[in-house]
CSV table of C-alpha atoms in Angstrom, one decimal:
chain,number,residue,atom,x,y,z
A,1,MET,CA,13.8,15.7,195.5
A,2,ARG,CA,10.1,16.4,195.4
A,3,SER,CA,8.5,17.1,192.7
A,4,ARG,CA,6.5,20.3,192.1
A,5,SER,CA,2.9,20.5,192.1
A,6,ASN,CA,0.2,21.7,189.4
A,7,SER,CA,0.9,25.2,190.4
A,8,GLY,CA,4.1,25.5,189.7
A,9,VAL,CA,4.4,23.9,187.0
A,10,ARG,CA,1.9,26.5,185.5
A,11,LEU,CA,3.3,29.1,186.8
A,12,ASP,CA,6.6,28.3,185.4
A,13,TYR,CA,4.5,28.3,182.0
A,14,TYR,CA,3.3,31.6,182.7
A,15,GLN,CA,6.5,32.7,183.7
A,16,ARG,CA,8.8,31.5,179.9
A,17,ILE,CA,5.3,33.3,178.3
A,18,LEU,CA,6.5,36.5,180.3
A,19,TYR,CA,10.4,36.7,179.5
A,20,SER,CA,9.8,35.6,176.0
A,21,THR,CA,7.4,38.3,175.2
A,22,ILE,CA,7.7,41.4,178.2
A,23,ILE,CA,10.9,41.3,180.1
A,24,LYS,CA,13.2,40.3,177.2
A,25,ASN,CA,12.2,43.8,175.4
A,26,GLN,CA,12.5,45.7,178.7
A,27,HIS,CA,15.2,48.6,178.2
A,28,ALA,CA,18.5,48.0,180.7
A,29,VAL,CA,18.8,51.7,181.5
A,30,THR,CA,15.3,53.2,181.3
A,31,GLY,CA,13.3,49.9,182.2
A,32,LEU,CA,10.4,50.8,179.4
A,33,ILE,CA,8.7,47.9,177.5
A,34,PRO,CA,9.1,48.6,173.9
A,35,ALA,CA,5.6,48.1,172.2
A,36,SER,CA,7.1,45.8,169.8
A,37,PRO,CA,11.1,44.5,169.8
A,38,ASP,CA,11.3,46.5,166.6
A,39,GLN,CA,10.2,50.3,167.7
A,40,GLY,CA,11.9,52.5,170.2
A,41,HIS,CA,9.0,54.0,171.9
A,42,ALA,CA,6.7,52.8,174.2
A,43,TRP,CA,3.5,53.3,175.8
A,44,ILE,CA,2.2,53.6,179.3
A,45,ARG,CA,-0.9,51.4,179.2
A,46,ASP,CA,1.6,49.0,177.3
A,47,ASN,CA,4.0,49.7,180.5
A,48,VAL,CA,1.4,49.3,183.1
A,49,TYR,CA,-0.3,46.6,181.7
A,50,ALA,CA,3.2,44.6,181.2
A,51,ALA,CA,4.0,46.3,185.1
A,52,MET,CA,0.7,44.6,187.1
A,53,SER,CA,1.4,41.1,185.2
A,54,ILE,CA,5.1,40.3,186.3
A,55,TRP,CA,3.8,41.8,189.7
A,56,THR,CA,0.9,38.9,189.1
A,57,LEU,CA,3.4,36.3,188.5
A,58,ALA,CA,5.6,37.4,191.3
A,59,MET,CA,3.0,37.3,193.8
A,60,ALA,CA,2.1,34.1,193.0
A,61,TYR,CA,5.4,32.7,193.5
A,62,LYS,CA,5.4,34.3,196.5
A,63,LYS,CA,2.3,32.4,197.9
A,64,ASN,CA,2.7,29.0,196.3
A,65,ALA,CA,6.5,29.1,197.1
A,66,ASP,CA,6.7,25.3,197.6
A,67,LEU,CA,11.3,25.2,196.5
A,68,ASP,CA,13.8,27.4,197.2
A,69,GLU,CA,13.8,27.9,193.3
A,70,ASP,CA,10.4,29.9,193.4
A,71,ARG,CA,11.3,32.2,195.6
A,72,ALA,CA,14.6,32.8,193.5
A,73,LYS,CA,11.9,33.1,190.9
A,74,ALA,CA,9.9,35.0,192.5
A,75,TYR,CA,13.2,37.7,193.6
A,76,GLU,CA,13.5,37.7,189.7
A,77,LEU,CA,10.7,39.1,189.2
A,78,ASP,CA,10.9,42.0,192.2
A,79,GLN,CA,13.7,43.4,190.6
A,80,VAL,CA,12.3,43.7,187.3
A,81,ILE,CA,9.2,45.7,189.4
A,82,ILE,CA,11.8,47.5,191.2
A,83,LYS,CA,13.4,48.9,187.8
A,84,LEU,CA,10.1,50.1,187.1
A,85,GLN,CA,8.9,51.4,189.9
A,86,PRO,CA,10.5,55.0,189.0
A,87,VAL,CA,8.4,54.7,185.7
A,88,MET,CA,5.4,54.5,187.2
A,89,SER,CA,6.3,56.4,189.9
A,90,CYS,CA,6.4,59.3,186.9
A,91,PHE,CA,3.3,58.0,185.1
A,92,HIS,CA,1.1,58.7,188.4
A,93,HIS,CA,2.7,61.9,189.5
A,94,TRP,CA,1.8,63.2,185.9
A,95,ASN,CA,-1.7,61.4,185.1
A,96,ASN,CA,-4.2,64.3,184.9
A,97,VAL,CA,-2.3,65.7,182.2
A,98,ILE,CA,-1.9,62.0,180.4
A,99,GLN,CA,-4.8,61.2,179.0
A,100,CYS,CA,-6.1,57.8,179.1
A,101,VAL,CA,-8.5,56.3,176.2
């Protein structure tokens, strides 16, 4: 059995952080990520930042995929992003109405 590289171990650490703070709170139907687990509403800015962080980690896993386990993790993160794509598309179409501070 091969040992994991240091970058793979760090990516696993970041994945655990993402799952514990962002992905586990994602709404199953809408794909939105609430501002906090207690609140039912979601902020646009928070969802954009969350999508960017998930996408970035997925790209890092794809770049450093040493094992099939890493490829599977990249695929799982891609599926989370696919769930967020309609939301991001809606935000993009309404960007002239939405006021970003």
